[in-house]
PDB file of C-alpha atoms in Angstrom:
ATOM      1  CA  UNK I 358     -56.129  31.612 -17.027  1.00  0.00           C
ATOM      2  CA  UNK I 359     -59.653  31.186 -18.380  1.00  0.00           C
ATOM      3  CA  UNK I 360     -62.297  33.585 -17.159  1.00  0.00           C
ATOM      4  CA  UNK I 361     -64.649  32.033 -14.626  1.00  0.00           C
ATOM      5  CA  UNK I 362     -68.258  31.495 -15.600  1.00  0.00           C
ATOM      6  CA  UNK I 363     -71.007  33.041 -13.501  1.00  0.00           C
ATOM      7  CA  UNK I 364     -71.766  29.664 -11.927  1.00  0.00           C
ATOM      8  CA  UNK I 365     -68.090  29.231 -11.076  1.00  0.00           C
ATOM      9  CA  UNK I 366     -67.969  32.698  -9.521  1.00  0.00           C
ATOM     10  CA  UNK I 367     -70.964  31.855  -7.333  1.00  0.00           C
ATOM     11  CA  UNK I 368     -69.296  28.601  -6.261  1.00  0.00           C
ATOM     12  CA  UNK I 369     -66.045  30.455  -5.496  1.00  0.00           C
ATOM     13  CA  UNK I 370     -68.001  33.035  -3.557  1.00  0.00           C
ATOM     14  CA  UNK I 371     -69.738  30.362  -1.477  1.00  0.00           C
ATOM     15  CA  UNK I 372     -66.387  28.753  -0.643  1.00  0.00           C
ATOM     16  CA  UNK I 373     -64.910  32.108   0.416  1.00  0.00           C
ATOM     17  CA  UNK I 374     -67.853  32.835   2.706  1.00  0.00           C
ATOM     18  CA  UNK I 375     -67.370  29.522   4.511  1.00  0.00           C
ATOM     19  CA  UNK I 376     -63.599  29.859   4.849  1.00  0.00           C
ATOM     20  CA  UNK I 377     -61.886  30.801   8.104  1.00  0.00           C
ATOM     21  CA  UNK I 378     -58.897  32.019   6.107  1.00  0.00           C
ATOM     22  CA  UNK I 379     -60.368  33.944   3.146  1.00  0.00           C
ATOM     23  CA  UNK I 380     -60.361  37.744   3.319  1.00  0.00           C
ATOM     24  CA  UNK I 381     -62.985  40.385   2.622  1.00  0.00           C
ATOM     25  CA  UNK I 382     -60.843  41.707  -0.208  1.00  0.00           C
ATOM     26  CA  UNK I 383     -60.979  38.317  -1.933  1.00  0.00           C
ATOM     27  CA  UNK I 384     -64.778  38.400  -1.735  1.00  0.00           C
ATOM     28  CA  UNK I 385     -64.858  41.909  -3.155  1.00  0.00           C
ATOM     29  CA  UNK I 386     -62.672  40.883  -6.087  1.00  0.00           C
ATOM     30  CA  UNK I 387     -65.063  38.041  -6.913  1.00  0.00           C
ATOM     31  CA  UNK I 388     -68.069  40.338  -6.558  1.00  0.00           C
ATOM     32  CA  UNK I 389     -66.601  42.896  -8.952  1.00  0.00           C
ATOM     33  CA  UNK I 390     -66.243  40.164 -11.570  1.00  0.00           C
ATOM     34  CA  UNK I 391     -69.742  38.888 -10.795  1.00  0.00           C
ATOM     35  CA  UNK I 392     -71.256  42.353 -11.283  1.00  0.00           C
ATOM     36  CA  UNK I 393     -69.430  42.774 -14.580  1.00  0.00           C
ATOM     37  CA  UNK I 394     -70.825  39.505 -15.941  1.00  0.00           C
ATOM     38  CA  UNK I 395     -74.316  40.302 -14.664  1.00  0.00           C
ATOM     39  CA  UNK I 396     -74.229  43.728 -16.330  1.00  0.00           C
ATOM     40  CA  UNK I 397     -73.389  42.048 -19.633  1.00  0.00           C
ATOM     41  CA  UNK I 398     -76.507  39.899 -19.386  1.00  0.00           C
ATOM     42  CA  UNK I 399     -74.908  36.522 -18.654  1.00  0.00           C
ATOM     43  CA  UNK I 400     -77.306  33.722 -19.544  1.00  0.00           C
ATOM     44  CA  UNK I 401     -76.718  32.044 -16.188  1.00  0.00           C
ATOM     45  CA  UNK I 402     -77.999  35.076 -14.292  1.00  0.00           C
ATOM     46  CA  UNK I 403     -81.434  34.575 -12.676  1.00  0.00           C
ATOM     47  CA  UNK I 404     -82.213  38.227 -13.381  1.00  0.00           C
ATOM     48  CA  UNK I 405     -84.317  39.063 -16.471  1.00  0.00           C
ATOM     49  CA  UNK I 406     -83.031  41.385 -19.174  1.00  0.00           C
ATOM     50  CA  UNK I 407     -85.476  44.152 -18.297  1.00  0.00           C
ATOM     51  CA  UNK I 408     -85.520  44.601 -14.556  1.00  0.00           C
ATOM     52  CA  UNK I 409     -88.781  45.661 -12.964  1.00  0.00           C
ATOM     53  CA  UNK I 410     -90.096  45.249  -9.463  1.00  0.00           C
ATOM     54  CA  UNK I 411     -92.355  42.320 -10.370  1.00  0.00           C
ATOM     55  CA  UNK I 412     -89.600  40.536 -12.266  1.00  0.00           C
ATOM     56  CA  UNK I 413     -87.712  39.958  -9.014  1.00  0.00           C
ATOM     57  CA  UNK I 414     -90.341  37.549  -7.709  1.00  0.00           C
ATOM     58  CA  UNK I 415     -88.665  34.382  -9.130  1.00  0.00           C
ATOM     59  CA  UNK I 416     -85.761  35.044  -6.746  1.00  0.00           C
ATOM     60  CA  UNK I 417     -88.007  33.910  -3.904  1.00  0.00           C
ATOM     61  CA  UNK I 418     -87.419  30.290  -4.963  1.00  0.00           C
ATOM     62  CA  UNK I 419     -83.616  30.559  -4.566  1.00  0.00           C
ATOM     63  CA  UNK I 420     -81.664  29.752  -1.378  1.00  0.00           C
ATOM     64  CA  UNK I 421     -81.653  32.766   0.907  1.00  0.00           C
ATOM     65  CA  UNK I 422     -77.997  33.675   0.370  1.00  0.00           C
ATOM     66  CA  UNK I 423     -78.367  33.628  -3.419  1.00  0.00           C
ATOM     67  CA  UNK I 424     -81.739  35.382  -3.412  1.00  0.00           C
ATOM     68  CA  UNK I 425     -80.546  38.272  -1.273  1.00  0.00           C
ATOM     69  CA  UNK I 426     -77.332  38.543  -3.291  1.00  0.00           C
ATOM     70  CA  UNK I 427     -79.231  38.829  -6.569  1.00  0.00           C
ATOM     71  CA  UNK I 428     -81.647  41.345  -5.082  1.00  0.00           C
ATOM     72  CA  UNK I 429     -78.652  43.520  -4.273  1.00  0.00           C
ATOM     73  CA  UNK I 430     -77.187  42.941  -7.728  1.00  0.00           C
ATOM     74  CA  UNK I 431     -80.494  44.027  -9.265  1.00  0.00           C
ATOM     75  CA  UNK I 432     -80.419  47.241  -7.252  1.00  0.00           C
ATOM     76  CA  UNK I 433     -76.757  47.855  -8.178  1.00  0.00           C
ATOM     77  CA  UNK I 434     -76.924  47.290 -11.923  1.00  0.00           C
ATOM     78  CA  UNK I 435     -80.564  47.859 -12.772  1.00  0.00           C
ATOM     79  CA  UNK I 436     -81.554  50.870 -10.749  1.00  0.00           C
ATOM     80  CA  UNK I 437     -84.445  48.919  -9.268  1.00  0.00           C
ATOM     81  CA  UNK I 438     -86.364  50.967  -6.719  1.00  0.00           C
ATOM     82  CA  UNK I 439     -86.217  48.952  -3.526  1.00  0.00           C
ATOM     83  CA  UNK I 440     -89.434  50.218  -1.949  1.00  0.00           C
ATOM     84  CA  UNK I 441     -91.710  49.119  -4.856  1.00  0.00           C
ATOM     85  CA  UNK I 442     -89.735  45.874  -5.054  1.00  0.00           C
ATOM     86  CA  UNK I 443     -90.410  45.241  -1.381  1.00  0.00           C
ATOM     87  CA  UNK I 444     -94.115  45.901  -1.814  1.00  0.00           C
ATOM     88  CA  UNK I 445     -94.328  43.535  -4.768  1.00  0.00           C
ATOM     89  CA  UNK I 446     -92.356  40.820  -2.977  1.00  0.00           C
ATOM     90  CA  UNK I 447     -94.448  41.037   0.176  1.00  0.00           C
ATOM     91  CA  UNK I 448     -97.659  40.332  -1.760  1.00  0.00           C
ATOM     92  CA  UNK I 449     -96.449  37.073  -3.276  1.00  0.00           C
ATOM     93  CA  UNK I 450     -96.035  33.625  -1.672  1.00  0.00           C
ATOM     94  CA  UNK I 451     -92.411  33.228  -0.681  1.00  0.00           C
ATOM     95  CA  UNK I 452     -91.678  36.883  -1.172  1.00  0.00           C
ATOM     96  CA  UNK I 453     -92.566  38.013   2.337  1.00  0.00           C
ATOM     97  CA  UNK I 454     -89.366  36.501   3.737  1.00  0.00           C
ATOM     98  CA  UNK I 455     -87.151  38.368   1.281  1.00  0.00           C
ATOM     99  CA  UNK I 456     -89.088  41.542   1.942  1.00  0.00           C
ATOM    100  CA  UNK I 457     -88.582  41.325   5.712  1.00  0.00           C
ATOM    101  CA  UNK I 458     -84.928  40.365   5.259  1.00  0.00           C
ATOM    102  CA  UNK I 459     -84.289  43.566   3.324  1.00  0.00           C
ATOM    103  CA  UNK I 460     -86.168  45.657   5.876  1.00  0.00           C
ATOM    104  CA  UNK I 461     -84.204  44.073   8.737  1.00  0.00           C
ATOM    105  CA  UNK I 462     -80.832  44.662   7.117  1.00  0.00           C
ATOM    106  CA  UNK I 463     -81.310  48.072   5.460  1.00  0.00           C
ATOM    107  CA  UNK I 464     -82.680  50.638   7.942  1.00  0.00           C
ATOM    108  CA  UNK I 465     -83.068  53.285   5.230  1.00  0.00           C
ATOM    109  CA  UNK I 466     -86.171  51.422   4.058  1.00  0.00           C
ATOM    110  CA  UNK I 467     -89.525  52.130   5.648  1.00  0.00           C
ATOM    111  CA  UNK I 468     -91.580  49.416   7.358  1.00  0.00           C
ATOM    112  CA  UNK I 469     -95.335  49.616   6.864  1.00  0.00           C
ATOM    113  CA  UNK I 470     -96.429  45.983   7.090  1.00  0.00           C
ATOM    114  CA  UNK I 471     -98.105  44.309  10.044  1.00  0.00           C
ATOM    115  CA  UNK I 472     -95.969  42.233  12.395  1.00  0.00           C
ATOM    116  CA  UNK I 473     -95.726  38.705  10.900  1.00  0.00           C
ATOM    117  CA  UNK I 474     -96.962  35.490  12.483  1.00  0.00           C
ATOM    118  CA  UNK I 475     -94.160  33.151  11.350  1.00  0.00           C
ATOM    119  CA  UNK I 476     -91.491  32.882  14.119  1.00  0.00           C
ATOM    120  CA  UNK I 477     -88.611  33.175  11.658  1.00  0.00           C
ATOM    121  CA  UNK I 478     -90.050  36.400  10.250  1.00  0.00           C
ATOM    122  CA  UNK I 479     -90.766  37.753  13.725  1.00  0.00           C
ATOM    123  CA  UNK I 480     -87.023  37.842  14.391  1.00  0.00           C
ATOM    124  CA  UNK I 481     -86.499  39.851  11.206  1.00  0.00           C
ATOM    125  CA  UNK I 482     -89.414  42.159  11.983  1.00  0.00           C
ATOM    126  CA  UNK I 483     -88.152  42.753  15.519  1.00  0.00           C
ATOM    127  CA  UNK I 484     -84.720  43.614  14.150  1.00  0.00           C
ATOM    128  CA  UNK I 485     -86.248  45.887  11.490  1.00  0.00           C
ATOM    129  CA  UNK I 486     -88.188  47.966  14.022  1.00  0.00           C
ATOM    130  CA  UNK I 487     -85.348  47.946  16.558  1.00  0.00           C
ATOM    131  CA  UNK I 488     -82.863  49.340  14.041  1.00  0.00           C
ATOM    132  CA  UNK I 489     -85.273  52.202  13.311  1.00  0.00           C
ATOM    133  CA  UNK I 490     -85.882  53.076  16.945  1.00  0.00           C
ATOM    134  CA  UNK I 491     -89.451  51.798  16.682  1.00  0.00           C
ATOM    135  CA  UNK I 492     -89.489  49.522  19.717  1.00  0.00           C
ATOM    136  CA  UNK I 493     -92.918  50.854  20.664  1.00  0.00           C
ATOM    137  CA  UNK I 494     -94.372  49.177  17.561  1.00  0.00           C
ATOM    138  CA  UNK I 495     -93.219  45.729  18.654  1.00  0.00           C
ATOM    139  CA  UNK I 496     -95.502  43.251  20.438  1.00  0.00           C
ATOM    140  CA  UNK I 497     -94.298  41.350  23.477  1.00  0.00           C
ATOM    141  CA  UNK I 498     -91.942  39.626  24.014  1.00  0.00           C
ATOM    142  CA  UNK I 499     -90.066  41.353  21.204  1.00  0.00           C
ATOM    143  CA  UNK I 500     -90.553  44.791  22.761  1.00  0.00           C
ATOM    144  CA  UNK I 501     -88.794  43.535  25.883  1.00  0.00           C
ATOM    145  CA  UNK I 502     -86.087  41.912  23.730  1.00  0.00           C
ATOM    146  CA  UNK I 503     -85.384  45.253  22.046  1.00  0.00           C
ATOM    147  CA  UNK I 504     -85.284  47.049  25.403  1.00  0.00           C
ATOM    148  CA  UNK I 505     -82.732  44.549  26.743  1.00  0.00           C
ATOM    149  CA  UNK I 506     -80.581  44.787  23.603  1.00  0.00           C
ATOM    150  CA  UNK I 507     -80.642  48.597  23.952  1.00  0.00           C
ATOM    151  CA  UNK I 508     -79.568  48.296  27.588  1.00  0.00           C
ATOM    152  CA  UNK I 509     -82.779  49.862  28.890  1.00  0.00           C
ATOM    153  CA  UNK I 510     -83.854  46.724  30.742  1.00  0.00           C
ATOM    154  CA  UNK I 511     -82.028  43.855  32.402  1.00  0.00           C
ATOM    155  CA  UNK I 512     -82.125  40.393  30.915  1.00  0.00           C
ATOM    156  CA  UNK I 513     -84.424  37.858  32.563  1.00  0.00           C
ATOM    157  CA  UNK I 514     -84.820  34.113  32.460  1.00  0.00           C
ATOM    158  CA  UNK I 515     -88.548  34.332  31.551  1.00  0.00           C
ATOM    159  CA  UNK I 516     -87.659  36.391  28.456  1.00  0.00           C
ATOM    160  CA  UNK I 517     -85.097  33.839  27.245  1.00  0.00           C
ATOM    161  CA  UNK I 518     -87.496  30.945  27.874  1.00  0.00           C
ATOM    162  CA  UNK I 519     -90.387  32.707  26.133  1.00  0.00           C
ATOM    163  CA  UNK I 520     -88.325  33.496  23.051  1.00  0.00           C
ATOM    164  CA  UNK I 521     -86.954  29.962  23.037  1.00  0.00           C
ATOM    165  CA  UNK I 522     -90.531  28.657  22.927  1.00  0.00           C
ATOM    166  CA  UNK I 523     -91.158  30.873  19.885  1.00  0.00           C
ATOM    167  CA  UNK I 524     -87.986  30.036  17.963  1.00  0.00           C
ATOM    168  CA  UNK I 525     -85.816  27.243  19.450  1.00  0.00           C
ATOM    169  CA  UNK I 526     -82.725  25.660  17.950  1.00  0.00           C
ATOM    170  CA  UNK I 527     -84.682  22.776  16.399  1.00  0.00           C
ATOM    171  CA  UNK I 528     -87.224  25.008  14.639  1.00  0.00           C
ATOM    172  CA  UNK I 529     -87.585  24.462  10.891  1.00  0.00           C
ATOM    173  CA  UNK I 530     -86.559  27.670   9.180  1.00  0.00           C
ATOM    174  CA  UNK I 531     -85.809  28.729   5.604  1.00  0.00           C
ATOM    175  CA  UNK I 532     -82.453  30.233   6.422  1.00  0.00           C
ATOM    176  CA  UNK I 533     -83.449  33.878   6.741  1.00  0.00           C
ATOM    177  CA  UNK I 534     -83.058  33.855  10.513  1.00  0.00           C
ATOM    178  CA  UNK I 535     -82.647  31.461  13.432  1.00  0.00           C
ATOM    179  CA  UNK I 536     -82.590  31.370  17.226  1.00  0.00           C
ATOM    180  CA  UNK I 537     -79.090  32.828  17.133  1.00  0.00           C
ATOM    181  CA  UNK I 538     -80.481  36.083  15.732  1.00  0.00           C
ATOM    182  CA  UNK I 539     -82.352  36.792  18.961  1.00  0.00           C
ATOM    183  CA  UNK I 540     -80.154  34.866  21.441  1.00  0.00           C
ATOM    184  CA  UNK I 541     -76.696  36.164  20.539  1.00  0.00           C
ATOM    185  CA  UNK I 542     -77.649  39.890  20.588  1.00  0.00           C
ATOM    186  CA  UNK I 543     -78.902  39.330  24.137  1.00  0.00           C
ATOM    187  CA  UNK I 544     -75.739  37.440  25.069  1.00  0.00           C
ATOM    188  CA  UNK I 545     -73.200  39.952  23.774  1.00  0.00           C
ATOM    189  CA  UNK I 546     -74.855  42.788  25.673  1.00  0.00           C
ATOM    190  CA  UNK I 547     -75.443  40.863  28.891  1.00  0.00           C
ATOM    191  CA  UNK I 548     -73.580  41.279  32.167  1.00  0.00           C
ATOM    192  CA  UNK I 549     -70.867  38.708  32.969  1.00  0.00           C
ATOM    193  CA  UNK I 550     -73.114  36.744  35.297  1.00  0.00           C
ATOM    194  CA  UNK I 551     -75.915  36.555  32.740  1.00  0.00           C
ATOM    195  CA  UNK I 552     -73.512  35.385  30.048  1.00  0.00           C
ATOM    196  CA  UNK I 553     -72.412  32.573  32.334  1.00  0.00           C
ATOM    197  CA  UNK I 554     -76.054  31.675  32.980  1.00  0.00           C
ATOM    198  CA  UNK I 555     -76.880  31.702  29.250  1.00  0.00           C
ATOM    199  CA  UNK I 556     -73.995  29.350  28.443  1.00  0.00           C
ATOM    200  CA  UNK I 557     -74.997  26.959  31.204  1.00  0.00           C
ATOM    201  CA  UNK I 558     -78.622  27.192  30.089  1.00  0.00           C
ATOM    202  CA  UNK I 559     -77.651  26.322  26.512  1.00  0.00           C
ATOM    203  CA  UNK I 560     -75.934  23.141  27.672  1.00  0.00           C
ATOM    204  CA  UNK I 561     -79.356  21.644  28.378  1.00  0.00           C
ATOM    205  CA  UNK I 562     -80.854  22.810  25.074  1.00  0.00           C
ATOM    206  CA  UNK I 563     -78.259  22.324  22.317  1.00  0.00           C
ATOM    207  CA  UNK I 564     -75.219  20.171  21.578  1.00  0.00           C
ATOM    208  CA  UNK I 565     -71.860  20.886  23.180  1.00  0.00           C
ATOM    209  CA  UNK I 566     -70.347  22.200  19.958  1.00  0.00           C
ATOM    210  CA  UNK I 567     -73.012  24.905  19.719  1.00  0.00           C
ATOM    211  CA  UNK I 568     -72.505  25.820  23.380  1.00  0.00           C
ATOM    212  CA  UNK I 569     -68.777  26.159  22.724  1.00  0.00           C
ATOM    213  CA  UNK I 570     -69.580  28.512  19.849  1.00  0.00           C
ATOM    214  CA  UNK I 571     -71.706  30.633  22.196  1.00  0.00           C
ATOM    215  CA  UNK I 572     -68.754  30.937  24.581  1.00  0.00           C
ATOM    216  CA  UNK I 573     -66.665  32.363  21.778  1.00  0.00           C
ATOM    217  CA  UNK I 574     -69.355  34.637  20.339  1.00  0.00           C
ATOM    218  CA  UNK I 575     -69.707  36.260  23.762  1.00  0.00           C
ATOM    219  CA  UNK I 576     -66.076  37.470  23.489  1.00  0.00           C
ATOM    220  CA  UNK I 577     -65.952  37.052  27.269  1.00  0.00           C
ATOM    221  CA  UNK I 578     -62.446  36.477  28.607  1.00  0.00           C
ATOM    222  CA  UNK I 579     -63.864  34.402  31.451  1.00  0.00           C
ATOM    223  CA  UNK I 580     -64.383  31.540  28.987  1.00  0.00           C
ATOM    224  CA  UNK I 581     -60.774  31.445  27.785  1.00  0.00           C
ATOM    225  CA  UNK I 582     -59.711  28.870  30.387  1.00  0.00           C
ATOM    226  CA  UNK I 583     -62.817  26.773  29.658  1.00  0.00           C
ATOM    227  CA  UNK I 584     -62.094  26.766  25.929  1.00  0.00           C
ATOM    228  CA  UNK I 585     -58.438  25.904  26.465  1.00  0.00           C
ATOM    229  CA  UNK I 586     -59.447  22.935  28.611  1.00  0.00           C
ATOM    230  CA  UNK I 587     -62.044  21.791  26.079  1.00  0.00           C
ATOM    231  CA  UNK I 588     -59.569  22.202  23.237  1.00  0.00           C
ATOM    232  CA  UNK I 589     -57.201  19.932  25.125  1.00  0.00           C
ATOM    233  CA  UNK I 590     -59.973  17.342  25.442  1.00  0.00           C
ATOM    234  CA  UNK I 591     -60.362  17.667  29.201  1.00  0.00           C
ATOM    235  CA  UNK I 592     -63.517  15.948  30.433  1.00  0.00           C
ATOM    236  CA  UNK I 593     -64.981  15.395  26.971  1.00  0.00           C
ATOM    237  CA  UNK I 594     -63.774  11.841  26.280  1.00  0.00           C
ATOM    238  CA  UNK I 595     -61.560  13.002  23.452  1.00  0.00           C
ATOM    239  CA  UNK I 596     -64.423  14.389  21.346  1.00  0.00           C
ATOM    240  CA  UNK I 597     -62.497  15.779  18.371  1.00  0.00           C
ATOM    241  CA  UNK I 598     -65.392  17.828  16.959  1.00  0.00           C
ATOM    242  CA  UNK I 599     -65.878  19.662  20.237  1.00  0.00           C
ATOM    243  CA  UNK I 600     -62.119  20.125  20.660  1.00  0.00           C
ATOM    244  CA  UNK I 601     -61.882  21.555  17.127  1.00  0.00           C
ATOM    245  CA  UNK I 602     -64.777  23.899  17.881  1.00  0.00           C
ATOM    246  CA  UNK I 603     -62.980  25.121  21.002  1.00  0.00           C
ATOM    247  CA  UNK I 604     -59.798  25.749  19.024  1.00  0.00           C
ATOM    248  CA  UNK I 605     -61.814  27.814  16.533  1.00  0.00           C
ATOM    249  CA  UNK I 606     -63.263  29.929  19.336  1.00  0.00           C
ATOM    250  CA  UNK I 607     -59.816  30.429  20.854  1.00  0.00           C
ATOM    251  CA  UNK I 608     -58.646  31.753  17.499  1.00  0.00           C
ATOM    252  CA  UNK I 609     -61.667  34.094  17.395  1.00  0.00           C
ATOM    253  CA  UNK I 610     -60.759  35.431  20.827  1.00  0.00           C
ATOM    254  CA  UNK I 611     -56.954  35.450  20.567  1.00  0.00           C
ATOM    255  CA  UNK I 612     -56.296  35.888  16.860  1.00  0.00           C
ATOM    256  CA  UNK I 613     -53.464  34.170  15.064  1.00  0.00           C
ATOM    257  CA  UNK I 614     -50.892  35.373  17.600  1.00  0.00           C
ATOM    258  CA  UNK I 615     -52.723  33.427  20.314  1.00  0.00           C
ATOM    259  CA  UNK I 616     -51.869  35.954  22.993  1.00  0.00           C
ATOM    260  CA  UNK I 617     -53.814  36.687  26.141  1.00  0.00           C
ATOM    261  CA  UNK I 618     -54.433  40.369  26.754  1.00  0.00           C
ATOM    262  CA  UNK I 619     -53.229  41.534  30.157  1.00  0.00           C
ATOM    263  CA  UNK I 620     -55.599  43.564  32.303  1.00  0.00           C
ATOM    264  CA  UNK I 621     -56.237  43.845  36.058  1.00  0.00           C
ATOM    265  CA  UNK I 622     -59.692  42.286  35.984  1.00  0.00           C
ATOM    266  CA  UNK I 623     -60.039  38.555  35.349  1.00  0.00           C
ATOM    267  CA  UNK I 624     -62.954  39.228  33.010  1.00  0.00           C
ATOM    268  CA  UNK I 625     -63.634  41.771  30.294  1.00  0.00           C
ATOM    269  CA  UNK I 626     -63.957  41.138  26.555  1.00  0.00           C
ATOM    270  CA  UNK I 627     -61.572  40.584  23.686  1.00  0.00           C
ATOM    271  CA  UNK I 628     -61.653  39.564  20.031  1.00  0.00           C
ATOM    272  CA  UNK I 629     -58.893  38.612  17.604  1.00  0.00           C
ATOM    273  CA  UNK I 630     -56.293  39.347  20.280  1.00  0.00           C
ATOM    274  CA  UNK I 631     -57.509  42.863  21.121  1.00  0.00           C
ATOM    275  CA  UNK I 632     -59.459  44.161  24.100  1.00  0.00           C
ATOM    276  CA  UNK I 633     -63.038  45.161  23.281  1.00  0.00           C
ATOM    277  CA  UNK I 634     -63.792  46.492  26.725  1.00  0.00           C
ATOM    278  CA  UNK I 635     -62.369  45.653  30.108  1.00  0.00           C
ATOM    279  CA  UNK I 636     -63.988  44.519  33.305  1.00  0.00           C
ATOM    280  CA  UNK I 637     -64.154  48.109  34.494  1.00  0.00           C
ATOM    281  CA  UNK I 638     -66.673  49.126  31.827  1.00  0.00           C
ATOM    282  CA  UNK I 639     -64.450  51.103  29.474  1.00  0.00           C
ATOM    283  CA  UNK I 640     -66.096  52.101  26.219  1.00  0.00           C
ATOM    284  CA  UNK I 641     -66.123  49.244  23.653  1.00  0.00           C
ATOM    285  CA  UNK I 642     -63.642  49.424  20.813  1.00  0.00           C
ATOM    286  CA  UNK I 643     -64.839  50.115  17.284  1.00  0.00           C
ATOM    287  CA  UNK I 644     -65.820  47.081  15.245  1.00  0.00           C
ATOM    288  CA  UNK I 645     -65.089  48.704  11.886  1.00  0.00           C
ATOM    289  CA  UNK I 646     -61.440  47.557  11.901  1.00  0.00           C
ATOM    290  CA  UNK I 647     -62.476  43.980  12.700  1.00  0.00           C
ATOM    291  CA  UNK I 648     -65.198  44.112  10.058  1.00  0.00           C
ATOM    292  CA  UNK I 649     -62.578  44.405   7.328  1.00  0.00           C
ATOM    293  CA  UNK I 650     -59.801  42.365   8.954  1.00  0.00           C
ATOM    294  CA  UNK I 651     -61.612  39.224  10.148  1.00  0.00           C
ATOM    295  CA  UNK I 652     -61.536  36.109   7.950  1.00  0.00           C
ATOM    296  CA  UNK I 653     -64.810  35.521   6.132  1.00  0.00           C
ATOM    297  CA  UNK I 654     -65.948  32.579   8.249  1.00  0.00           C
ATOM    298  CA  UNK I 655     -65.955  34.741  11.393  1.00  0.00           C
ATOM    299  CA  UNK I 656     -67.493  37.931  10.031  1.00  0.00           C
ATOM    300  CA  UNK I 657     -71.136  37.063  10.709  1.00  0.00           C
ATOM    301  CA  UNK I 658     -70.434  37.691  14.389  1.00  0.00           C
ATOM    302  CA  UNK I 659     -69.912  41.389  13.712  1.00  0.00           C
ATOM    303  CA  UNK I 660     -73.666  41.623  13.140  1.00  0.00           C
ATOM    304  CA  UNK I 661     -74.368  40.390  16.675  1.00  0.00           C
ATOM    305  CA  UNK I 662     -71.948  42.873  18.209  1.00  0.00           C
ATOM    306  CA  UNK I 663     -72.544  45.901  16.016  1.00  0.00           C
ATOM    307  CA  UNK I 664     -75.869  45.357  14.282  1.00  0.00           C
ATOM    308  CA  UNK I 665     -76.821  49.025  14.362  1.00  0.00           C
ATOM    309  CA  UNK I 666     -73.813  49.960  12.240  1.00  0.00           C
ATOM    310  CA  UNK I 667     -73.761  47.341   9.488  1.00  0.00           C
ATOM    311  CA  UNK I 668     -76.025  46.939   6.488  1.00  0.00           C
ATOM    312  CA  UNK I 669     -76.658  43.713   4.637  1.00  0.00           C
ATOM    313  CA  UNK I 670     -75.380  40.358   5.835  1.00  0.00           C
ATOM    314  CA  UNK I 671     -72.142  38.343   5.696  1.00  0.00           C
ATOM    315  CA  UNK I 672     -73.184  37.029   2.275  1.00  0.00           C
ATOM    316  CA  UNK I 673     -74.214  40.450   0.915  1.00  0.00           C
ATOM    317  CA  UNK I 674     -72.630  41.971  -2.155  1.00  0.00           C
ATOM    318  CA  UNK I 675     -69.118  43.125  -1.171  1.00  0.00           C
ATOM    319  CA  UNK I 676     -69.752  41.722   2.319  1.00  0.00           C
ATOM    320  CA  UNK I 677     -72.082  44.444   3.589  1.00  0.00           C
ATOM    321  CA  UNK I 678     -71.434  48.130   4.154  1.00  0.00           C
ATOM    322  CA  UNK I 679     -70.520  50.350   7.084  1.00  0.00           C
ATOM    323  CA  UNK I 680     -73.139  53.025   6.463  1.00  0.00           C
ATOM    324  CA  UNK I 681     -76.790  53.615   7.213  1.00  0.00           C
ATOM    325  CA  UNK I 682     -78.962  53.948   4.127  1.00  0.00           C
ATOM    326  CA  UNK I 683     -80.892  52.003   1.558  1.00  0.00           C
TER     327      UNK I 683
END
């Protein structure tokens, strides 16, 4: 078998990330080969031969998943100091987004810049300060968002509506963040009744397929019967796309065994066929096992449920890490 070129490895990597059947181990195998070729100075690599902080600036013109990947490759193989790289990136047009993305996803880095004006970057900045326990440095409504995510304040309709005005589903973004990055963290930590309200609220704001996704992301068992009915086409005029979306969410909740978990309460939370926490408020299960076991297409949801524990992103080198550092 011929060795894959760097471009072919990137294409394979992209396909794995989008697959609902590919495993984390498959991604790691590809990434090991990618690092080896990058270390040898492959001509197709966007990284220069002599890595310096300023030389990373051309990465700002790449799609976000490729840019962040190559930033991490540069740190891995070139010993690039991330802090100076961040400072250099933040000063250049297009580099501010990459800079905030790194700060939001690697809490070992310090944050010294002013809160950004662009809505997409505000989500990243809010996440960056929240992960560092710096909620007091956030302006409103992001300070309230962080307090709700931490469980120190109850969710409110005005907060959701205010944040939606800042960054709605139809906002034009560059791919670094979206409305899901503020909405889903609120949803997964919300009380049952608020989750139901958020799903119903979404029905008036986004398409049905996206609302179905939100039902699944919540991991709430109360939506199992809804998703089963939607998957069967009940009341949706045989819409195959919506039915397929519901089947995907049922797999996310039930796993490949498709078994309902038995518990006294009708509600509670489950994922991939296992109870996360029950309706009586038992301590949530660890997400580390699911982080490694979930198919690649589902793994981004771990960041909504356990964002304080994971570094990087679903498209990061080796799929992100379960440690806190830089």
